[in-house]
Amino acid sequence: YETSDIKTVHMGQVIDEMMTAANSSRRGFERRAYDNNFFDDGYHFRYVSRTQNKIIDLTRESELYQGIRAIPKASKQIRGIISLQVNNDYVPVIYPERVDKNKYPDSQQLDPASGQPVTVPNPLYEQAVKEAKDNAKKIGWWLEDEMGENNQDLKTKMGFMALLAAKNAGISFLQIWPDAIKEKIRTKVRDFFDVYLLGDMNEVEDCPFVIIGSPRNVADIKADERFDENQRDLINPDNRHASSEIKQAYMNVRYGKEFADDRSATVIQKEAYIREFLNKENFKLIKKQKNAMQILEDRDYGDSVIRQVFSAGNIWLRDEYVDLKSYPLVDLRWEYGPLYQTAPMERFIPSNKSMDVVVSRIERYFNAFPLGILVKRQGEQTHVSNIPGGQEVSYKTVPPRIESLPNLPPTLFNYLNFLDSTLQEQGLSSLTGGGLPRGVKGWQAIESLKESEQSNLVIPDRMLKRTIRMIAEKFLEIADQYIITPQPVAHEEKGETEYFDVIGAGALEKRKQLKVEPEGNPVPLSRKYRVKIDVQRGMAYTKEGQKNYAKELGDYFVQLAQLGVVPPQTVTAFVQALMETYEFGPAADIMESIDKFQDEGRLTDQQMEKIKVALAQVIKDSGIAEIADTTEEDVEKIKVGVAQVIADAGLAEGQKPPKSNINFKDLPPSGKMQSAAREGIMLDPEELKEQEARETAKVLLSDKGRQTKGGDQK
């Protein structure tokens, strides 16, 4: 029931038997995938006949009169749906590592005021929590950079995977493996034909084995040092395009027959991952490997281990156990369920073929009667020929006449509209299909249509998020072990670039054991982190919608800033985002000038000290210090007086406030005191805080302040 007791020399044959078993269960899906690929290529009426076991093409007879015109609307629909999916930005977010508070106990200290013991939180705990959040944020940045265009270019590959899944049994795969020499992560898209597994399972991890069969250059195999040297010499080329017979037939039609050039000779390399359970047999084999401690570190008898076997032409090349928790494959499906399912392309084909037939008959109708119906007398010899100037009609006795063509019945065009509506029901509206409803011209209406289309793709969108999350987890699993040397990462955040290093957590632990710790403080990449995928769609789907929404939101922020709900810095940050949305060129220069203006408008610490001294002097001269109780009117007088002193001293020149006409000695009644004081203030309330003025006044008006009446007042 398992392969742990099968010797290496027999594993090549075992792999072929596994592929045969998997191939027999997916043969029906392969035939339909063959038809779907040709349909997407524009050959709508070419298919594999199951009864005759050969390729049938209905368009090979007479192209003009009997041929069927192919309308490639299904191909456009599939790509329109995929474009809506990959148009979103999927950002990986890492949950911070849990910090055990028991490791940072609180301390007991005496309160100097009451003399009673109080509990003081451990500052190291807050520091550890902050460090965990910072590491999680940086790991998310590393994942975002690794998935970006400069490394894996995952967004482009996800579009290719979605296209393959739309045509081939509703599934495609991304193979992820480490490059131990360069300490890099490698990825490659695999289609339905290249991966052999049990398609009735709901998860790839539920399958007992996964086999990847694809052609590889013979010279590359013979130069691969991972394989046994004696076994490499036994390899012979087969020059096949694919391991699947159905895909082989498709590739022969599209790219030609097998070739026999020695320099480009290939052989189907089979890379098998077999799930075994740890027992006495495979335990002995694992102990002989160099990475035995890594594999057996957290495993016990009965736990699963993965056996990796390479073979080609029924000849084994490598047989080892690998330190993997799961298969190095991530699947992308359109909906959850069995791995093999009906491809979305198959749901478009019937309606699309009916449309092809109707349009072809209309075209044949016009081709057969270009000028109308030619009516001639029975027995009359009439000859019609085309000349450069038009048509020439020859007759003997009675000239023929041309009757005008009758109009096609409206039922025919109503039927075409019905077929078009059935195609739209498969999850795509007319907007993505290239059409626009009548009267829809405003950007708000177009945005509503886009939102409606996106709501029809909730299930595929969630499956795409699931795939990206599993890819991120695979990246962390590989990086944990194979990134031994610190690798630099640069991330731009709010116009500033932050640099940091990353290293595998397992590799860092082993370096510490060997006392070869890396320089600096690199961020450890661990497989234990949990990943969440956030979707960033932006404010709108179209560029025009983004501009209009940004302008409306900008006006709203300005109103909030005028009411004092949000600080001016928020408006400044939004102005920068607004200019980026409008793709304004010198945005960085403008933001630099805005920041410089704000810095010039702020008061320095020396100026603030002058303000405090002026405040004390105003209180002294006004005689308010002699009053026992401080009223609201007194506070308003202090504010107006201080503002006038600041203006006279020239401390507010950077802000250029309006001049005040209020005389400190001639203040208005208390009912109008607040508005007059507000007019007389020369500084922004953020720079001259009202609370600071109140606290200073209270100190000077206290008993201690009155006691200094006869001496020097500060």
XYZ file of C-alpha atoms in Angstrom:
714
model
C 0.000 0.000 0.000
C 3.016 2.326 0.049
C 6.385 2.791 -1.618
C 8.636 2.875 1.455
C 9.755 -0.729 0.877
C 10.374 -0.328 -2.883
C 14.024 -0.061 -3.824
C 15.416 2.761 -5.879
C 16.159 0.627 -8.955
C 12.446 -0.112 -9.347
C 11.161 3.421 -8.795
C 11.316 4.346 -12.503
C 8.789 1.645 -13.337
C 6.642 2.565 -10.319
C 6.457 6.188 -11.507
C 5.251 5.086 -14.952
C 2.551 2.907 -13.350
C 1.360 5.843 -11.249
C 1.168 8.074 -14.337
C -0.834 5.426 -16.193
C -3.343 5.181 -13.335
C -3.720 8.962 -13.129
C -3.968 9.290 -16.912
C -6.797 6.768 -17.169
C -8.944 8.817 -14.773
C -8.514 12.080 -16.659
C -8.747 10.932 -20.279
C -12.213 12.419 -20.731
C -11.021 15.803 -19.449
C -8.024 15.634 -21.799
C -10.229 15.249 -24.889
C -12.380 18.207 -23.915
C -9.290 20.256 -23.142
C -7.998 19.453 -26.634
C -11.222 20.823 -28.170
C -11.134 23.882 -25.902
C -7.594 24.770 -26.934
C -8.464 24.575 -30.630
C -11.635 26.570 -30.010
C -9.591 29.294 -28.327
C -7.162 29.269 -31.269
C -10.019 30.048 -33.665
C -10.727 26.507 -34.955
C -14.285 26.367 -33.643
C -15.328 23.275 -35.592
C -12.277 21.043 -35.136
C -12.595 18.284 -32.582
C -11.479 14.750 -31.707
C -14.018 12.129 -32.704
C -14.363 9.481 -30.023
C -15.999 7.002 -32.390
C -13.541 7.388 -35.281
C -10.576 8.282 -33.037
C -9.386 10.990 -35.422
C -9.555 14.749 -35.845
C -12.673 16.079 -37.591
C -12.708 19.588 -39.083
C -16.041 20.805 -40.511
C -14.490 23.854 -42.204
C -12.336 21.951 -44.694
C -14.953 21.500 -47.428
C -15.788 24.674 -49.341
C -14.692 27.881 -47.681
C -17.018 30.137 -49.665
C -20.337 28.292 -49.752
C -20.113 25.522 -47.153
C -17.490 26.860 -44.726
C -18.477 28.042 -41.280
C -17.195 31.386 -40.101
C -15.754 31.392 -36.557
C -16.672 34.408 -34.392
C -14.051 34.463 -31.603
C -16.318 35.963 -28.970
C -15.672 33.261 -26.359
C -11.933 33.986 -26.427
C -12.644 37.660 -25.788
C -14.987 36.813 -22.940
C -12.494 34.544 -21.203
C -9.746 37.166 -21.410
C -12.135 39.867 -20.247
C -12.931 37.920 -17.091
C -9.246 37.216 -16.449
C -8.371 40.891 -16.941
C -10.924 41.850 -14.288
C -9.367 39.352 -11.885
C -5.704 40.216 -12.303
C -6.449 43.950 -12.460
C -6.641 44.004 -8.659
C -3.519 44.356 -6.531
C -3.231 41.474 -4.065
C -0.969 42.513 -1.182
C 0.310 39.887 1.314
C -0.057 40.874 4.968
C 1.826 38.997 7.700
C 0.397 38.472 11.165
C 2.979 39.468 13.820
C 4.580 36.702 15.803
C 2.940 36.177 19.170
C 4.883 37.623 22.098
C 4.491 35.689 25.332
C 3.791 38.212 28.069
C 4.793 35.705 30.752
C 8.379 36.118 29.615
C 8.193 39.803 30.481
C 6.701 39.977 34.023
C 5.600 43.294 35.472
C 7.619 44.833 38.300
C 6.466 46.284 41.651
C 7.588 49.804 42.581
C 6.722 52.297 45.310
C 4.681 55.332 44.379
C 6.669 58.404 45.537
C 3.453 60.334 46.222
C 1.497 57.734 48.214
C 4.268 55.369 49.250
C 2.153 52.387 48.163
C 3.467 49.631 45.832
C 2.193 49.871 42.252
C 2.523 47.543 39.251
C 4.736 48.902 36.498
C 4.558 47.256 33.023
C 7.762 45.776 31.749
C 9.123 48.093 29.030
C 10.795 45.126 27.355
C 7.370 43.670 26.567
C 6.299 46.754 24.636
C 9.630 46.717 22.847
C 9.198 43.054 21.889
C 5.656 43.684 20.585
C 6.883 46.627 18.537
C 9.743 44.568 17.133
C 7.367 41.718 16.190
C 5.079 44.140 14.347
C 8.032 45.725 12.579
C 9.377 42.319 11.472
C 5.939 41.244 10.219
C 5.617 44.455 8.221
C 9.048 43.988 6.661
C 8.330 40.337 5.798
C 5.196 41.517 4.015
C 7.354 43.975 2.081
C 9.756 41.169 1.161
C 6.888 39.023 -0.115
C 5.531 41.947 -2.114
C 8.958 42.521 -3.634
C 9.499 38.810 -4.338
C 6.155 38.567 -6.119
C 6.792 41.748 -8.103
C 7.977 42.320 -11.644
C 11.675 42.355 -10.757
C 11.607 38.821 -9.333
C 8.794 36.321 -9.938
C 6.498 38.643 -11.940
C 3.641 36.798 -10.309
C 0.910 39.046 -11.684
C 1.762 38.069 -15.256
C 2.033 34.401 -14.333
C -1.313 34.487 -12.545
C -2.936 35.769 -15.732
C -1.373 32.895 -17.674
C -2.522 30.397 -15.033
C -6.073 31.751 -15.160
C -6.104 31.409 -18.955
C -4.913 27.787 -18.775
C -7.495 26.998 -16.095
C -10.226 28.518 -18.262
C -9.436 26.035 -21.061
C -8.091 22.901 -19.374
C -10.352 21.189 -16.820
C -10.672 24.396 -14.791
C -7.251 24.048 -13.133
C -3.608 25.033 -13.592
C -0.535 24.867 -11.372
C 2.472 26.904 -10.275
C 5.549 24.891 -9.394
C 7.742 26.475 -6.698
C 11.211 25.170 -5.881
C 14.435 26.523 -4.345
C 17.698 27.269 -6.108
C 20.081 26.222 -3.349
C 23.185 27.530 -5.127
C 21.919 31.074 -5.811
C 19.620 31.079 -2.755
C 16.684 32.093 -4.902
C 13.091 30.956 -5.383
C 12.092 29.615 -8.786
C 8.572 29.377 -10.186
C 7.102 27.934 -13.379
C 3.546 27.649 -14.658
C 2.365 24.088 -15.340
C -0.778 23.247 -17.262
C -3.310 20.506 -16.651
C -1.546 18.070 -19.031
C 1.867 18.213 -17.295
C 0.711 17.343 -13.765
C -0.513 13.841 -12.903
C -2.628 13.377 -9.773
C -6.013 12.058 -8.683
C -8.528 14.590 -9.987
C -11.425 13.521 -7.767
C -9.699 14.947 -4.688
C -10.621 18.403 -3.395
C -7.074 19.399 -2.419
C -3.683 18.720 -3.951
C -2.376 17.794 -0.496
C -4.943 14.982 -0.278
C -3.363 13.154 -3.230
C -0.951 10.283 -2.407
C 1.393 11.401 -5.187
C 2.010 14.249 -7.613
C 4.038 13.726 -10.794
C 5.261 16.466 -13.145
C 6.094 15.184 -16.635
C 7.540 17.659 -19.150
C 10.182 17.602 -21.908
C 13.726 18.588 -21.022
C 16.863 18.851 -23.123
C 18.989 15.706 -22.902
C 22.171 17.755 -22.578
C 20.754 19.502 -19.510
C 19.904 16.190 -17.861
C 23.352 14.756 -18.501
C 24.936 17.894 -16.987
C 22.689 17.951 -13.915
C 24.858 17.074 -10.909
C 21.852 16.164 -8.785
C 21.381 12.941 -10.768
C 23.341 9.712 -10.509
C 26.276 9.807 -12.908
C 25.881 6.217 -14.131
C 22.132 6.610 -14.668
C 22.582 9.771 -16.724
C 24.504 7.857 -19.362
C 21.533 5.528 -19.945
C 19.199 8.322 -21.065
C 17.975 8.288 -24.679
C 15.875 11.048 -26.306
C 12.245 10.554 -27.304
C 11.706 14.055 -28.811
C 8.147 14.358 -27.572
C 6.337 17.627 -27.015
C 4.461 16.412 -23.940
C 3.915 13.367 -21.760
C 0.170 13.385 -22.526
C -0.953 11.776 -25.783
C -3.716 14.355 -26.266
C -1.387 17.292 -25.740
C 1.167 15.598 -27.979
C -1.412 15.501 -30.792
C -2.271 19.163 -30.262
C 1.382 20.234 -30.219
C 2.076 18.246 -33.406
C -0.649 20.150 -35.222
C 0.454 23.520 -33.906
C 4.255 23.148 -33.865
C 5.078 20.261 -36.187
C 6.093 16.633 -35.835
C 8.896 15.169 -33.749
C 12.383 16.337 -34.620
C 15.638 14.357 -34.485
C 18.344 17.001 -34.166
C 20.867 15.840 -31.568
C 21.540 19.386 -30.368
C 17.878 19.915 -29.515
C 16.948 16.370 -28.529
C 14.622 16.088 -25.552
C 13.258 13.439 -23.241
C 10.244 13.495 -20.922
C 11.598 14.049 -17.417
C 9.282 12.854 -14.634
C 9.543 14.534 -11.261
C 7.495 12.625 -8.710
C 6.603 13.599 -5.148
C 5.267 10.630 -3.192
C 3.777 10.985 0.277
C 4.947 8.293 2.671
C 4.557 7.781 6.412
C 7.607 7.543 8.599
C 8.376 3.937 9.566
C 11.393 1.772 10.170
C 12.108 1.265 6.457
C 12.265 4.865 5.315
C 13.730 5.980 8.660
C 16.904 4.065 7.835
C 17.079 5.660 4.383
C 16.570 9.163 5.731
C 19.301 8.696 8.365
C 21.828 8.154 5.547
C 21.122 11.560 3.989
C 22.979 14.774 4.838
C 19.779 16.640 5.678
C 18.472 13.885 7.966
C 18.328 16.146 11.024
C 16.247 18.736 9.170
C 13.748 16.123 7.969
C 13.423 14.235 11.267
C 13.625 17.284 13.539
C 9.900 17.639 14.226
C 8.594 14.303 12.908
C 7.745 11.050 14.632
C 6.676 7.598 13.444
C 3.425 7.894 11.527
C 4.062 11.457 10.343
C 4.160 12.108 6.622
C 7.382 12.554 4.675
C 7.803 13.323 0.971
C 9.936 11.163 -1.298
C 11.255 12.868 -4.432
C 12.067 10.681 -7.431
C 13.389 11.806 -10.838
C 13.135 9.433 -13.793
C 13.249 9.555 -17.584
C 12.508 6.785 -20.034
C 11.772 4.293 -17.243
C 15.247 5.005 -15.787
C 15.587 6.466 -12.293
C 17.890 9.448 -11.894
C 17.525 10.480 -8.275
C 15.726 9.095 -5.227
C 15.809 11.085 -1.990
C 13.574 12.355 0.797
C 13.116 16.117 0.955
C 12.372 18.468 3.813
C 8.965 19.625 2.602
C 5.749 19.881 4.559
C 3.642 19.922 1.401
C 3.896 19.418 -2.351
C 5.774 22.169 -4.242
C 2.680 22.887 -6.327
C -0.055 25.488 -5.904
C -3.254 25.094 -7.898
C -5.517 27.780 -9.348
C -9.161 26.843 -9.898
C -12.219 28.778 -10.938
C -14.361 27.298 -8.193
C -13.877 24.980 -5.250
C -14.597 21.286 -5.559
C -12.843 18.366 -7.282
C -9.513 19.226 -8.838
C -10.780 18.334 -12.319
C -13.965 20.157 -13.272
C -15.746 21.704 -16.212
C -13.654 24.452 -17.771
C -15.363 27.862 -18.201
C -14.588 27.741 -21.932
C -16.861 24.713 -22.312
C -19.840 26.739 -21.094
C -19.292 29.321 -23.827
C -18.825 26.890 -26.712
C -22.470 25.813 -27.442
C -23.834 29.368 -27.696
C -20.762 30.533 -29.583
C -21.108 27.713 -32.128
C -24.787 28.553 -32.673
C -23.792 32.139 -33.314
C -21.111 30.945 -35.740
C -23.679 28.934 -37.730
C -26.171 31.818 -37.966
C -23.548 34.373 -38.975
C -22.071 31.944 -41.508
C -25.462 31.427 -43.175
C -26.003 35.179 -43.395
C -22.571 35.546 -44.956
C -23.239 32.764 -47.480
C -26.529 34.448 -48.367
C -24.808 37.689 -49.279
C -21.938 35.928 -51.071
C -24.349 33.940 -53.252
C -26.415 36.995 -54.315
C -24.133 40.042 -54.322
C -26.289 42.154 -56.707
C -29.639 40.494 -56.328
C -31.609 37.705 -58.003
C -30.962 37.244 -61.750
C -34.236 36.384 -63.593
C -33.993 35.024 -67.178
C -36.248 33.263 -69.664
C -36.200 29.460 -69.653
C -33.857 28.201 -72.358
C -32.225 31.624 -72.734
C -28.444 31.428 -72.916
C -27.215 33.972 -70.398
C -23.660 34.443 -69.257
C -22.576 36.567 -66.247
C -18.896 37.407 -65.699
C -16.953 39.817 -63.531
C -14.767 42.474 -65.154
C -12.629 45.223 -63.588
C -15.419 47.727 -64.038
C -18.220 45.614 -62.646
C -20.227 42.688 -64.053
C -20.854 41.766 -67.668
C -24.112 39.998 -68.679
C -24.398 38.396 -72.128
C -27.686 37.077 -73.603
C -29.108 35.875 -76.921
C -32.674 37.170 -77.303
C -34.404 38.261 -74.093
C -32.316 40.347 -71.656
C -32.387 39.120 -68.063
C -33.501 41.332 -65.194
C -32.213 41.618 -61.659
C -34.677 41.433 -58.792
C -33.708 43.084 -55.494
C -32.970 40.834 -52.543
C -35.698 40.560 -49.906
C -34.818 41.714 -46.409
C -33.826 39.077 -43.918
C -36.537 38.366 -41.358
C -36.130 40.160 -37.990
C -36.448 36.804 -36.231
C -32.935 35.987 -37.375
C -31.436 39.042 -35.690
C -33.567 38.536 -32.599
C -32.077 35.074 -32.360
C -28.578 36.550 -32.563
C -29.405 38.903 -29.699
C -30.704 35.950 -27.711
C -27.454 34.055 -28.277
C -25.494 37.115 -27.191
C -27.516 37.321 -23.982
C -26.841 33.649 -23.199
C -23.122 34.303 -23.548
C -23.383 37.231 -21.140
C -25.088 35.028 -18.561
C -21.851 33.094 -18.072
C -20.467 35.856 -15.836
C -19.608 38.654 -18.239
C -21.605 41.720 -19.228
C -21.486 43.596 -22.497
C -18.985 46.144 -21.155
C -16.106 43.693 -20.916
C -17.188 42.044 -24.134
C -16.477 45.280 -25.977
C -19.948 46.852 -26.018
C -21.481 49.737 -24.095
C -25.203 50.162 -23.401
C -26.939 53.068 -25.063
C -26.977 56.305 -23.113
C -24.099 55.274 -20.833
C -21.513 58.019 -21.165
C -20.769 59.313 -17.676
C -17.973 57.832 -15.610
C -20.376 57.077 -12.729
C -22.473 54.810 -14.950
C -19.407 53.021 -16.301
C -18.129 52.498 -12.750
C -21.484 50.974 -11.779
C -21.253 48.538 -14.683
C -17.719 47.590 -13.679
C -18.859 47.008 -10.112
C -21.667 44.793 -11.384
C -19.211 42.725 -13.401
C -16.883 42.365 -10.424
C -19.737 41.136 -8.227
C -20.334 38.281 -10.679
C -16.761 37.058 -10.131
C -16.789 36.665 -6.359
C -15.990 32.930 -6.408
C -13.076 33.124 -8.911
C -11.754 36.156 -7.041
C -11.706 34.276 -3.746
C -10.003 31.315 -5.374
C -7.332 33.660 -6.737
C -6.758 35.121 -3.268
C -6.484 31.580 -1.910
C -3.859 30.726 -4.516
C -1.770 33.824 -3.763
C -1.913 33.087 -0.038
C -0.637 29.532 -0.582
C 2.131 30.870 -2.849
C 3.221 33.280 -0.118
C 3.304 30.427 2.406
C 5.444 28.352 0.006
C 7.832 31.276 -0.382
C 8.254 31.540 3.383
C 8.725 27.771 3.700
C 11.528 27.777 1.108
C 13.138 30.973 2.416
C 13.184 29.571 5.962
C 15.675 26.901 4.954
C 17.481 28.016 1.800
C 18.255 31.730 2.302
C 21.481 31.390 4.261
C 23.171 34.673 3.332
C 21.424 37.950 4.231
C 19.737 39.406 1.152
C 19.093 43.147 0.818
C 15.547 44.416 0.292
C 14.494 47.950 -0.638
C 10.931 49.142 -0.121
C 9.482 52.540 -0.931
C 6.999 53.834 1.604
C 5.492 57.342 1.403
C 8.188 58.586 -0.929
C 11.050 57.278 1.221
C 13.063 54.125 0.593
C 13.754 51.818 3.507
C 16.562 49.255 3.298
C 16.823 46.078 5.360
C 18.173 42.510 5.099
C 16.318 39.199 5.302
C 17.521 35.683 6.110
C 15.926 32.298 6.663
C 14.922 31.691 10.276
C 16.163 28.092 10.191
C 19.421 29.143 8.550
C 19.882 31.929 11.116
C 19.383 29.483 13.980
C 22.025 27.133 12.580
C 24.445 30.012 12.029
C 24.040 30.968 15.672
C 24.802 27.388 16.689
C 27.967 27.515 14.591
C 28.777 30.990 15.997
C 28.811 32.479 12.493
C 26.171 35.107 13.046
C 25.484 37.551 10.195
C 26.300 41.227 10.399
C 23.584 43.670 11.354
C 20.116 42.580 12.389
C 18.472 40.763 9.430
C 14.766 39.991 9.557
C 14.180 36.220 9.914
C 11.838 34.607 7.380
C 9.950 31.772 9.060
C 7.416 29.263 7.758
C 5.438 29.724 10.965
C 4.051 33.111 9.982
C 0.400 33.346 9.011
C -0.424 35.150 5.785
C -3.482 37.171 4.817
C -4.116 38.637 1.367
C -5.567 42.132 1.080
C -7.142 43.350 -2.154
C -6.360 46.909 -3.229
C -8.726 47.894 -5.999
C -8.188 51.623 -5.662
C -10.957 54.196 -5.672
C -12.343 53.154 -9.059
C -11.917 50.688 -11.911
C -11.287 53.212 -14.701
C -8.735 56.017 -14.879
C -11.401 58.665 -15.345
C -13.285 57.330 -12.344
C -10.142 57.445 -10.205
C -9.551 61.092 -11.112
C -13.101 62.179 -10.338
C -13.310 60.214 -7.091
C -9.946 61.641 -6.007
C -11.113 65.192 -6.688
C -14.337 64.694 -4.725
C -12.471 63.132 -1.829
C -9.949 65.991 -1.912
C -12.731 68.569 -1.537
C -14.105 66.580 1.404
C -10.688 66.538 3.136
C -10.346 70.302 2.717
C -13.701 70.811 4.434
C -12.649 68.544 7.303
C -9.396 70.465 7.673
C -11.283 73.778 7.831
C -13.476 72.373 10.606
C -10.369 71.188 12.481
C -11.363 67.504 12.323
C -8.192 66.439 10.512
C -4.749 68.078 10.672
C -3.352 69.974 7.670
C -0.724 67.256 7.210
C -3.502 64.878 6.136
C -4.512 67.218 3.337
C -0.873 67.515 2.276
C -0.507 63.733 2.065
C -3.699 63.474 0.043
C -2.494 66.179 -2.353
C 0.504 63.999 -3.123
C -1.728 60.969 -3.789
C -4.001 63.151 -5.926
C -1.109 64.276 -8.138
C 0.042 60.675 -8.517
C -3.482 59.694 -9.609
C -3.471 62.425 -12.234
C 0.052 61.288 -13.219
C 1.383 64.809 -12.786
C 5.093 64.841 -13.638
C 6.801 67.204 -11.124
C 4.801 65.907 -8.153
C 7.943 65.290 -6.058
C 9.193 68.873 -6.552
C 5.816 70.330 -5.564
C 5.609 68.204 -2.416
C 9.147 69.244 -1.458
C 8.184 72.910 -1.722
C 5.031 72.288 0.377
C 7.058 70.577 3.115
C 9.579 73.418 3.069
C 6.790 75.975 3.465
C 5.341 74.083 6.413
C 8.736 73.841 8.101
C 9.300 77.584 7.728
C 5.895 78.315 9.241
C 6.604 76.461 12.508
C 8.084 78.195 15.554
C 11.429 77.137 16.970
C 12.021 76.276 20.637
C 13.725 79.643 21.182
C 10.700 81.481 19.815
C 8.395 79.464 22.061
C 10.457 80.539 25.103
C 10.036 84.174 24.043
C 6.296 83.636 23.850
C 6.228 82.295 27.405
C 8.194 85.288 28.704
C 5.872 87.654 26.824
C 2.886 85.927 28.376
C 4.230 86.512 31.880
C 4.987 90.149 31.106
C 1.472 90.748 29.787
C -0.065 89.259 32.930
C 2.140 91.432 35.103
C 1.396 94.681 33.268
C -2.333 94.065 33.108
C -2.650 93.600 36.845
C -4.410 90.284 36.452
C -1.873 88.672 38.803
C -3.404 90.552 41.718
C -6.815 88.967 41.163
C -7.467 85.916 43.300
C -9.650 84.048 40.789
C -9.086 83.644 37.091
C -12.144 84.205 34.931
C -12.784 83.265 31.336
C -12.538 86.950 30.429
C -9.065 87.131 31.953
C -7.919 84.209 29.896
C -9.248 85.833 26.725
C -7.367 89.034 27.599
C -4.191 87.021 28.011
C -4.645 85.386 24.629
C -5.236 88.686 22.824
C -2.379 90.390 24.584
C 0.073 87.609 23.885
C -0.943 87.617 20.236
C -0.222 91.356 20.011
C 3.152 90.959 21.686
C 4.074 88.145 19.251
C 3.070 90.297 16.311
C 5.059 93.288 17.593
C 8.096 91.080 18.209
C 7.988 89.712 14.654
C 7.892 86.101 15.799
C 5.055 85.197 13.412
C 6.536 86.550 10.210
C 6.792 83.060 8.683
C 3.021 82.628 8.849
C 2.069 86.173 7.780
C -1.190 86.434 9.798
C -3.696 89.219 9.244
C -3.164 92.380 11.278
C -5.417 92.834 14.302
C -7.245 96.076 15.060
C -7.963 95.102 18.663
C -6.380 97.296 21.340
C -5.409 95.419 24.474
C -6.415 98.323 26.756
C -9.743 98.783 25.004
C -11.226 95.287 24.973
C -14.853 94.713 23.931
C -17.441 93.438 26.428
C -17.240 89.844 27.581
C -20.068 88.798 25.256
C -17.908 89.564 22.248
C -14.643 88.567 23.908
C -14.309 85.187 22.214
C -14.704 86.469 18.651
C -12.347 89.392 19.270
C -9.742 87.112 20.785
C -10.049 84.738 17.856
C -9.418 87.641 15.476
C -6.443 88.867 17.421
C -4.566 85.564 17.585
C -1.610 85.761 15.234
C -0.540 82.127 15.242
C -2.099 78.836 14.200
C -3.795 77.196 17.208
C -1.504 74.200 16.719
C 1.597 76.373 17.253
C 0.292 78.412 20.182
C -1.735 75.938 22.150
C -4.563 77.288 24.227
C -3.879 74.768 26.952
C -0.318 76.061 27.386
C -1.609 79.599 27.866
C -4.157 78.422 30.429
C -1.612 76.437 32.460
C 0.839 79.349 32.522
C -1.871 81.741 33.646
C -2.970 79.410 36.437
C 0.577 79.157 37.797
C 1.082 82.923 37.828
C -2.323 83.538 39.394
C -1.832 80.946 42.142
C -0.848 81.735 45.720
C 2.799 81.220 44.827
C 2.496 83.749 42.017
C 0.889 86.386 44.222
C 3.574 85.992 46.841
C 6.180 87.245 44.377
C 4.387 90.578 43.963
C 7.003 92.587 45.756
C 10.002 90.828 44.226
C 11.196 89.913 40.766
C 8.539 88.201 38.709
C 9.628 85.788 35.981
